[in-house]
Coordinates of C-alpha atoms in Angstrom, one line a residue:
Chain A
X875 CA 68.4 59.3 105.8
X876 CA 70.7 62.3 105.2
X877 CA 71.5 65.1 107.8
X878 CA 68.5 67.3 106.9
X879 CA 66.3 64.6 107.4
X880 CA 67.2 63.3 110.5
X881 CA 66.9 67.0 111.6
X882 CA 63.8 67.3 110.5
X883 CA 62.4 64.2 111.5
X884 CA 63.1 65.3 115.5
X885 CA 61.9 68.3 114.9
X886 CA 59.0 66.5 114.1
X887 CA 59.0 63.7 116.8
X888 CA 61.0 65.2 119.7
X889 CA 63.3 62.7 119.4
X890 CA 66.8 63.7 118.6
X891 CA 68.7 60.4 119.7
X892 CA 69.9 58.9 115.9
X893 CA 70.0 54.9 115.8
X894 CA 73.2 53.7 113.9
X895 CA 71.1 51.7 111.9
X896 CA 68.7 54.6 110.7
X897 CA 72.1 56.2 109.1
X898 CA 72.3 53.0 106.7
X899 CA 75.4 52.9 104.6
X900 CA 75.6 57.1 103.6
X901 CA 78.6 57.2 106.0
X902 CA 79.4 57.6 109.3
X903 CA 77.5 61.0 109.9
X904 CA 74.9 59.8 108.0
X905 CA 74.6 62.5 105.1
X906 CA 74.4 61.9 101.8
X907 CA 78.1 62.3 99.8
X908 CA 76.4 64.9 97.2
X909 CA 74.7 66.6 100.0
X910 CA 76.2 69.6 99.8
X911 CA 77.2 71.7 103.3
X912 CA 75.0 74.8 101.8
X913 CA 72.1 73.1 102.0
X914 CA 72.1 71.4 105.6
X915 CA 72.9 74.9 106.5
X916 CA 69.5 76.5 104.8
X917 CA 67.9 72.8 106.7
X918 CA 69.2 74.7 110.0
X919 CA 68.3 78.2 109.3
X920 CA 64.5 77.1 108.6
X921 CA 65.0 75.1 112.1
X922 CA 66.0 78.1 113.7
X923 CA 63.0 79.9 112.0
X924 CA 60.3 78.2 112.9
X925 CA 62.1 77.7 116.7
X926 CA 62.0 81.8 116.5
X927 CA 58.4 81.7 115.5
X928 CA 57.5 79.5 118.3
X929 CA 59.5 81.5 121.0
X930 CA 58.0 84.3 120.4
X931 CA 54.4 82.9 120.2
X932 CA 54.8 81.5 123.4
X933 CA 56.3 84.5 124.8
X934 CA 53.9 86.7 123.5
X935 CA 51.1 86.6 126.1
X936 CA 53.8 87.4 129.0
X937 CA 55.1 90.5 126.6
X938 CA 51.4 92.4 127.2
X939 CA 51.5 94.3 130.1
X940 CA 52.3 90.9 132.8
X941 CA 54.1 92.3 135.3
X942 CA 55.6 90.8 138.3
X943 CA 57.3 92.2 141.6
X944 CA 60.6 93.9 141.2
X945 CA 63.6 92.3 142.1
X946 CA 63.9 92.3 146.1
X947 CA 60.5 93.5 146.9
X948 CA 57.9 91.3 148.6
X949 CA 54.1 91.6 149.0
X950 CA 52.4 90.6 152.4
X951 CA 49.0 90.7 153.8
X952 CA 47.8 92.5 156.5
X953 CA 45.1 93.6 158.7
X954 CA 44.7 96.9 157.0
X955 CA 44.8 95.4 153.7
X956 CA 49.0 94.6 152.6
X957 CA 52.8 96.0 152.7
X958 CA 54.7 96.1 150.0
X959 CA 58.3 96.1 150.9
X960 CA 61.4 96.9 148.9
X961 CA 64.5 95.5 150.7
X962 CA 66.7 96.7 148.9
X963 CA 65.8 100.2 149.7
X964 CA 64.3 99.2 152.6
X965 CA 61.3 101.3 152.0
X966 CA 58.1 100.0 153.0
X967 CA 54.6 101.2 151.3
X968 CA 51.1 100.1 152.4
X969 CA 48.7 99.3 150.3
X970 CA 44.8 99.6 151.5
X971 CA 42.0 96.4 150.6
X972 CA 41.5 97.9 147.4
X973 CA 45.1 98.5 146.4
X974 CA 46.2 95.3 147.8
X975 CA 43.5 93.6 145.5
X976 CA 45.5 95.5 142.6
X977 CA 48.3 93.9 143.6
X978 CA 47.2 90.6 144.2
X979 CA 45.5 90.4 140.9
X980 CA 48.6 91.8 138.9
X981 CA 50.3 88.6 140.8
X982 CA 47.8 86.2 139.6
X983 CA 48.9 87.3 136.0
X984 CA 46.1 89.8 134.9
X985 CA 47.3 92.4 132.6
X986 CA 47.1 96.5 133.0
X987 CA 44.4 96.1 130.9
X988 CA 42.0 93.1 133.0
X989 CA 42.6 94.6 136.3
X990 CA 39.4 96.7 136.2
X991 CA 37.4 93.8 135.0
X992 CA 38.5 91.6 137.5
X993 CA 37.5 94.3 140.3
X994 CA 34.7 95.3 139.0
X995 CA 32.9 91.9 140.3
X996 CA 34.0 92.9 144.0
X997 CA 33.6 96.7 144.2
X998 CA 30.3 98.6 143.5
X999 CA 31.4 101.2 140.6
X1000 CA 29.0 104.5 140.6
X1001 CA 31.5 106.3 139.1
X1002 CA 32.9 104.1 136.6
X1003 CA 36.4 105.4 137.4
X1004 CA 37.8 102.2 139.1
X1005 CA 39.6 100.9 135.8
X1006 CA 41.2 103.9 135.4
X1007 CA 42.5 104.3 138.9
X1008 CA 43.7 100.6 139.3
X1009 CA 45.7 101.8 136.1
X1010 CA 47.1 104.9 137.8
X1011 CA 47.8 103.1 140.7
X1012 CA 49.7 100.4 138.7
X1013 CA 52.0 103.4 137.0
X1014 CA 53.2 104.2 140.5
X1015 CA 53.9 100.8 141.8
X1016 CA 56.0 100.7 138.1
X1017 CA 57.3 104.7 138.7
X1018 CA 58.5 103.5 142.7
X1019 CA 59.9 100.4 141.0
X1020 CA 57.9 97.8 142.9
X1021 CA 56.7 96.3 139.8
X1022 CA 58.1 95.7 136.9
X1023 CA 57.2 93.9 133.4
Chain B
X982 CA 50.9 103.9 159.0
X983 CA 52.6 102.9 162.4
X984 CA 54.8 100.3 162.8
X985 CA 52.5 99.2 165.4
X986 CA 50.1 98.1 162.3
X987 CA 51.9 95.4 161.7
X988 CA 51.0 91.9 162.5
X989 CA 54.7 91.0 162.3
X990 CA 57.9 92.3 161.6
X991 CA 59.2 93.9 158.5
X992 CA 62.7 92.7 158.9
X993 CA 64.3 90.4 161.4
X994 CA 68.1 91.1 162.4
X995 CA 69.1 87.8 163.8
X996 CA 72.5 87.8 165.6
X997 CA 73.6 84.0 165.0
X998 CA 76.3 83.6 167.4
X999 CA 78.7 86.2 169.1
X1000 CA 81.7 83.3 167.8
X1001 CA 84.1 85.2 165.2
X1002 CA 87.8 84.7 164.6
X1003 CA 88.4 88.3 165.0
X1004 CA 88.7 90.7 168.3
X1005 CA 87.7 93.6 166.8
X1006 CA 89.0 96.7 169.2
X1007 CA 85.6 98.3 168.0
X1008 CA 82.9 95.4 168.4
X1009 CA 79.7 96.7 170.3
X1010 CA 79.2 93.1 170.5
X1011 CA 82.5 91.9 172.1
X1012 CA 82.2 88.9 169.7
X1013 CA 85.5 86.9 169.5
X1014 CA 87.0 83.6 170.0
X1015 CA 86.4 83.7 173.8
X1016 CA 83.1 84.8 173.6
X1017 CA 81.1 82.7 175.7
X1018 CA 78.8 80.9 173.6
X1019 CA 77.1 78.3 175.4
X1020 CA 73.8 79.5 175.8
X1021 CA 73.1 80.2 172.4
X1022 CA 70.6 78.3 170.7
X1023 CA 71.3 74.7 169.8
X1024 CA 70.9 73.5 165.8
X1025 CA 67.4 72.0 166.7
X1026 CA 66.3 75.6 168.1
X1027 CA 67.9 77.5 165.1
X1028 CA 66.2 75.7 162.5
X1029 CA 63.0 75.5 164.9
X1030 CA 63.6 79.3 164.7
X1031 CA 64.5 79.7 160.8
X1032 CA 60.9 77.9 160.0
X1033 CA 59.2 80.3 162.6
X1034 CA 60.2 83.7 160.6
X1035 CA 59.7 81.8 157.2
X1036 CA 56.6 80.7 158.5
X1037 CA 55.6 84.6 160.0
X1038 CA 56.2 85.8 156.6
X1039 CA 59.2 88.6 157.9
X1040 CA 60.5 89.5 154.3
X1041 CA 63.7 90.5 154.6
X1042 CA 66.1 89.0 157.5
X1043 CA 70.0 90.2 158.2
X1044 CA 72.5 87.5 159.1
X1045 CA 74.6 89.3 161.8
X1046 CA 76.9 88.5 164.6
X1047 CA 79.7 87.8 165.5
X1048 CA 81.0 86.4 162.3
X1049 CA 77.2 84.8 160.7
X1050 CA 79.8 82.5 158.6
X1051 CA 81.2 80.9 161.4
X1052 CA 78.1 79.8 162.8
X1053 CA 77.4 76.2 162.8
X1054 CA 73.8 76.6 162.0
X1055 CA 74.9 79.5 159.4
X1056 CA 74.1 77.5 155.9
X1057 CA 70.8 75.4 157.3
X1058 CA 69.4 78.7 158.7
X1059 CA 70.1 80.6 155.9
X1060 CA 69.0 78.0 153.5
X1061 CA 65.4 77.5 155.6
X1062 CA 64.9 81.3 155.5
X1063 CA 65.6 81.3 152.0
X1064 CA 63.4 78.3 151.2
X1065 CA 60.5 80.2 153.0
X1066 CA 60.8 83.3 150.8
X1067 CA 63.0 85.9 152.8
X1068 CA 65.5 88.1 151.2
X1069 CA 68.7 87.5 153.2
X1070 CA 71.4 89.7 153.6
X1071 CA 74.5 89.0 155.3
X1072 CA 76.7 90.7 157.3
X1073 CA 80.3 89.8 157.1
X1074 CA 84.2 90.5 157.8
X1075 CA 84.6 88.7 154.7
X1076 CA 87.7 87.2 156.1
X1077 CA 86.3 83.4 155.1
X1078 CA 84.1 84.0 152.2
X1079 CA 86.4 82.8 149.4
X1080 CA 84.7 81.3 145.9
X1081 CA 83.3 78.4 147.7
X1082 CA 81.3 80.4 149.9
X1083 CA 80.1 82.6 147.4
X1084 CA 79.2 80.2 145.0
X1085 CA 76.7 78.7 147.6
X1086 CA 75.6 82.1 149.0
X1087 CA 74.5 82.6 144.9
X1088 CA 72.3 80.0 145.6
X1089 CA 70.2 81.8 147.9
X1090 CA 67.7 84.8 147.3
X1091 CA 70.8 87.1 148.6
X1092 CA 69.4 90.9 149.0
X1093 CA 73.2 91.9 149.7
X1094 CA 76.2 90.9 151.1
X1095 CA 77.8 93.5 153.5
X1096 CA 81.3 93.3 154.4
X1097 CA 82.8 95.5 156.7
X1098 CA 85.7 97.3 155.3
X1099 CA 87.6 99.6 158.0
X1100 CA 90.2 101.2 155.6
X1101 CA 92.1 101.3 152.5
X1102 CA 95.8 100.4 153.8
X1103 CA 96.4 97.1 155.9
X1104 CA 97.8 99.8 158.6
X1105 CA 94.3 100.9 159.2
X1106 CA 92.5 98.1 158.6
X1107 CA 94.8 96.0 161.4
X1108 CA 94.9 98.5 163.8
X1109 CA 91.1 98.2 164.0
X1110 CA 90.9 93.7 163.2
X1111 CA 94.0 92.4 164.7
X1112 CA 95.3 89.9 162.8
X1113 CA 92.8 90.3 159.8
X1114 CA 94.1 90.7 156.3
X1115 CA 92.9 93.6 154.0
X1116 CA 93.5 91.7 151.2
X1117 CA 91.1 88.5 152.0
X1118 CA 88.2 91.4 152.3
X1119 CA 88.6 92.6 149.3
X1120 CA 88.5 89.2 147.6
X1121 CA 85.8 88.5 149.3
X1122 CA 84.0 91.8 147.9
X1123 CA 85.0 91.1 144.7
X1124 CA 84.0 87.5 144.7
X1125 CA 80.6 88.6 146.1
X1126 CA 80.1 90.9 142.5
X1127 CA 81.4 88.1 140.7
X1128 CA 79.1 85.9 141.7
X1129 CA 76.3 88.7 140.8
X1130 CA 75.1 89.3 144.1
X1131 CA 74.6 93.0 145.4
X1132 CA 77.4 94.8 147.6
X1133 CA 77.6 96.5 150.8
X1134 CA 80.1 98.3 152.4
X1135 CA 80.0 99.2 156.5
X1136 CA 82.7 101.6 157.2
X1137 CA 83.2 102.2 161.0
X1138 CA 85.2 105.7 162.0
X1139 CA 87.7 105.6 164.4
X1140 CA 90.9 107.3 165.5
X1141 CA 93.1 105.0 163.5
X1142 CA 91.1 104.9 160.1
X1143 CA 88.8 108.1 160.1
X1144 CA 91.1 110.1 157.6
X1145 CA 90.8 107.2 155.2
X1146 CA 87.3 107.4 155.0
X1147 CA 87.1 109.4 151.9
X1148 CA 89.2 106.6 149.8
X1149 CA 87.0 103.8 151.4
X1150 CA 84.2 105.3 149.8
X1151 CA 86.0 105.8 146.0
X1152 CA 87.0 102.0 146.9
X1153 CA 83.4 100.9 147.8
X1154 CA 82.5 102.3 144.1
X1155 CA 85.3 100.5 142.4
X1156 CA 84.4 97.5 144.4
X1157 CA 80.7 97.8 142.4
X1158 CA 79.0 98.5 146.1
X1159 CA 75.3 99.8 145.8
X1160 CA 75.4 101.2 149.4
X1161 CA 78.3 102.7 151.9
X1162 CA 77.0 102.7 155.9
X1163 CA 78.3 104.7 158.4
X1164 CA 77.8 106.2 161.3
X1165 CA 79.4 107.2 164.7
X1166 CA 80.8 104.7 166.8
X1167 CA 78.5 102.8 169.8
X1168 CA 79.9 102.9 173.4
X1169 CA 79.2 99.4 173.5
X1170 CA 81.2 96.1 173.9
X1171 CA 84.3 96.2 173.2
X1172 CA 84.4 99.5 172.1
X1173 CA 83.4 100.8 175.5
X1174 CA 86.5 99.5 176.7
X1175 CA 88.6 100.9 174.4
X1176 CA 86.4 104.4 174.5
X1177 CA 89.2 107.1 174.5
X1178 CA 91.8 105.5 172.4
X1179 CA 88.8 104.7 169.3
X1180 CA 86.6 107.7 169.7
X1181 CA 87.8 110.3 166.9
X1182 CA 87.8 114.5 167.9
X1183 CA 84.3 116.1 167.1
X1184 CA 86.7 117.9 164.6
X1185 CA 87.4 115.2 162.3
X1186 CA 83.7 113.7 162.8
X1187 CA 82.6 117.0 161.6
X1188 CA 84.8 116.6 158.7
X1189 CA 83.1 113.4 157.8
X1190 CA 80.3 114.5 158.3
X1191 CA 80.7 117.1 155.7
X1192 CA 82.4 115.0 153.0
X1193 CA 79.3 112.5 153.1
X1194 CA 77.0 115.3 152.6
X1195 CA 78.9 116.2 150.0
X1196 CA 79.5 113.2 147.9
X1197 CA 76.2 111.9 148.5
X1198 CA 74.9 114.5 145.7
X1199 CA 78.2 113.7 143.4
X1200 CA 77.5 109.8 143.4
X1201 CA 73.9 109.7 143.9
X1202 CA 72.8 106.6 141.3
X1203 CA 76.2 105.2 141.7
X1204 CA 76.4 104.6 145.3
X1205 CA 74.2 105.2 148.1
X1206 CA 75.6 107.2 151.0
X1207 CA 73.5 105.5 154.5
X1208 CA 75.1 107.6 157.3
X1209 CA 71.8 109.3 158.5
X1210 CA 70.7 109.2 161.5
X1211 CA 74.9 110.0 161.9
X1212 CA 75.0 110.1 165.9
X1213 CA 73.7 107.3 167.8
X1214 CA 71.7 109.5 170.2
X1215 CA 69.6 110.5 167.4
X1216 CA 68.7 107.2 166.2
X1217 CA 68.0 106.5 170.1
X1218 CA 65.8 109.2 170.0
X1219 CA 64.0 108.1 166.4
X1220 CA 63.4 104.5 167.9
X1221 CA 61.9 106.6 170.6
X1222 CA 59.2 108.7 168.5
X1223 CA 58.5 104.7 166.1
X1224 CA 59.8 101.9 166.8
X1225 CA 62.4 100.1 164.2
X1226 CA 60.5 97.5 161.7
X1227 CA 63.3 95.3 162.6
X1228 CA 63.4 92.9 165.3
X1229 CA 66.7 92.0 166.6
X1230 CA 67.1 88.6 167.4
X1231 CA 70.1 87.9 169.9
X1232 CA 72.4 84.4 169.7
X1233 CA 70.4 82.7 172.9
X1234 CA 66.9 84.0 171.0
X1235 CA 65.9 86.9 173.0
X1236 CA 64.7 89.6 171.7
X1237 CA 65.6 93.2 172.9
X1238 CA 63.9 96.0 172.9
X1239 CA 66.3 98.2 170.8
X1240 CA 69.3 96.7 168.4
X1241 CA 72.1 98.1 170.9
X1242 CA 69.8 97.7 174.1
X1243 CA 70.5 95.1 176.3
X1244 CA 66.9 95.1 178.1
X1245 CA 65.0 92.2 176.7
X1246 CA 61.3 91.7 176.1
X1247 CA 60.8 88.8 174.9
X1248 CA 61.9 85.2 174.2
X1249 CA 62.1 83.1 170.9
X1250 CA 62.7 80.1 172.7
X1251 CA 59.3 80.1 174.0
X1252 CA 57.8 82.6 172.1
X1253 CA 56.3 82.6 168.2
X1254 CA 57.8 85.6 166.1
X1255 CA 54.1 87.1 166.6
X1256 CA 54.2 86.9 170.4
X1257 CA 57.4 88.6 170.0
X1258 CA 56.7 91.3 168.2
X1259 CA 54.2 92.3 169.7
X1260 CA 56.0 92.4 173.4
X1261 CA 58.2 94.5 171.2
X1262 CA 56.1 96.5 170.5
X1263 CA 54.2 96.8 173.9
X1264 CA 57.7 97.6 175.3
X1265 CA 58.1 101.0 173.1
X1266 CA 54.4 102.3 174.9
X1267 CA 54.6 104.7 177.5
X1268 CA 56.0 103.4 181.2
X1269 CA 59.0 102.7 183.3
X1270 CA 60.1 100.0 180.2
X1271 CA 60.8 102.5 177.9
X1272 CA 62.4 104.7 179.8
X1273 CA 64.5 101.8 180.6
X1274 CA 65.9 101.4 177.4
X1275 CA 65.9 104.4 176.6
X1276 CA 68.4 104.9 179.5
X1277 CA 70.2 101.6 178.3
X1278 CA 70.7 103.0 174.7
X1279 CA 72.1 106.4 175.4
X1280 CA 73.9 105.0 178.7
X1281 CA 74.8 101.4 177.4
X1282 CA 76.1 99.0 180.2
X1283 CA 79.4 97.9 179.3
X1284 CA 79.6 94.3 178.8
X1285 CA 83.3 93.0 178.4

């Protein structure tokens, strides 16, 4: 089994550990003597590819408006609904039920985007306007750097 | 929205121990290596402690003292606190936080390290911490950034450093500081002693004064200038109107009523972080209590 192979092969499995007896007599490395350096190196670049590929299909859910708390601030309940506190500054903003219900649902991982959904199960909407000022609100937690993608 | 809203406190200053290797001529604490340290609270207590502001939820807690570092219960508080999902800052002379320390306080959810930094020459900076070395500080700053963890820089003017104020703050921003604090000395402690020979002339305070305001436009995003409320009396008089978020924690667990009061209202010994706060808060309301401290802060006993 040459160089490329044995590559490809953990790719394939997971396993990257090479038995001595699975390199056979082609040498101590294990590659064939006419494989030639160029194309182990085109075996690697397709690797890398297809690692790329996979990267960013994993990554891409998180790249879609997830956002987290900003370094140094913290989130805490309270009676009047929550704080959000930036130590760093050491600026404190309080959030009221609704707000805090923002908050708690951009925590649990809901995009920009789901927010208003996700409310919209909890708070009576006459108005239809609650999607679009659980978006506004999340602009200023991102403008006052509490939150950040 | 009122302090008083809150079920517990924003922040928790917790004075660890009043031990420190340093007699500071300017300590409002009169921390040292005689201070008397028995009754502070044992490693069972301290931990017992740590898990009760994890457990409260307080946010944010400062590691003060004395010298924090020197604490035996230092690293297992800090580590239980940090565990629990507090942002920690530290507040330090920086004399014993070498690479070692550092690396381990990297460890930690650090929200800053601040280390207090009295001048720019040795002169200065001895005539103030007897016996300290200028040098080990600013290792210690440097090996604070190095280690990726967010600077502070506590600059305290006196008679002996005051004119060297202006190159502490150029050396904060070489240093890679996020924040410079100042403000006028506190008749307290040691200091109190040492009133008329540390107390600079309203002249050169004025001067101060004036080249914060100044350079707080010039290196605003850079550095932040904290000097405001400058004159003790007027923070007095803001704790007065709203009480501080904070709750100061002293080394034997009391809690007083004021960071630089001495009256105390309540007792983390025997109290949960919620009981206390809200004596703490009930001792800011309107009665002979608050004019108490309010008395104790602008008139502060003199303790050593």
């Amino acid at each position: 089994m040459g160089y490329a192979d044995l590559i490809r092969r953990a790719w394939r499995t997971g396993r990257f550990a090479a038995s001595v007896r699975s390199s056979g007599k082609k040498g101590a490395a294990g590659v064939r003597p006419g494989e030639s350096r160029g194309s182990i190196r085109g075996e690697m670049e397709e690797i890398v590819r297809r690692e790329s590929a996979d990267a960013l299909g994993f990554l891409a859910p998180r790249g879609e408006g997830i956002m987290k708390l900003a370094p140094f601030v913290k989130f805490r309940e309270e009676k009047f609904g929550a704080v959000l506190f930036e130590t760093r500054s050491e600026k404190v903003f309080t959030l009221n039920p609704t707000a805090a219900d923002v908050v708690r649902e951009l925590l649990a991982g809901a995009s920009e985007g789901e927010i208003g959904e996700r409310l919209k199960g909890r708070y009576s909407d006459p108005s239809g306007r609650l999607a679009d000022e659980a978006k506004a609100l999340v602009r200023q937690l991102r403008d006052k750097g509490l939150i950040a993608d | 929205m009122r302090i008083a809203s809150f079920d517990v406190p924003l922040a928790a200053a917790w004075r660890l121990t009043d031990r420190c290797d340093l007699s500071c001529r300017h300590c409002l604490n009169a921390s040292g290596p005689k201070a008397d340290t028995a009754a502070e609270l044992s490693r069972p207590e301290a931990l017992k402690l740590a898990r009760s502001i994890g457990s409260a939820q307080v946010p944010y807690v400062i590691l003060c003292g004395g010298e924090p570092m020197l604490s035996p219960d230092f690293w297992q508080a800090a580590e239980t606190l940090g565990e629990a999902g507090a942002w920690l800052k530290v507040e330090t002379h920086g004399q014993n936080l070498g690479r070692t320390q550092a690396e381990r306080l990297a460890k930690l959810p650090i929200r800053s390290v601040q280390v207090s930094l009295d001048g720019v020459t040795q002169q200065a900076y001895e005539s103030l911490r007897p016996g300290a070395s200028l040098a080990k500080t600013l290792e210690a700053c440097r090996e604070v950034r190095r280690q990726g963890m967010p600077l502070e820089i506590s600059f305290v003017p006196v008679q002996g450093n005051i004119h060297e104020a202006p190159a502490v703050i150029d050396l904060a921003l070489d240093l890679g500081a996020f924040r410079f604090n100042t403000g006028t000395l506190i008749k307290r402690g040691r200091a109190a002693a040492a009133w008329k020979k540390l107390l600079p002339d309203a002249e050169s305070m004025a001067g101060l004064l004036a080249v914060l305001t100044r350079r707080e436009a010039t290196l605003a995003g850079r550095l932040e200038l904290c000097f405001r409320p400058f004159n003790f009396e007027d923070q007095v008089r803001a704790e007065r109107a709203e009480p501080s978020g904070t709750l100061t924690i002293l080394p034997d667990g009391k809690v007083p009523v004021s960071a630089s009061s001495d009256v105390v209202c309540a007792d983390l010994r025997t109290q949960t972080v919620r009981e206390a706060w809200r004596a703490y808060l009930a001792a800011h309301g309107k009665g002979p209590r608050s004019e108490r401290w309010v008395g104790s802060c602008l008139e502060p006993a003199t303790r050593s």
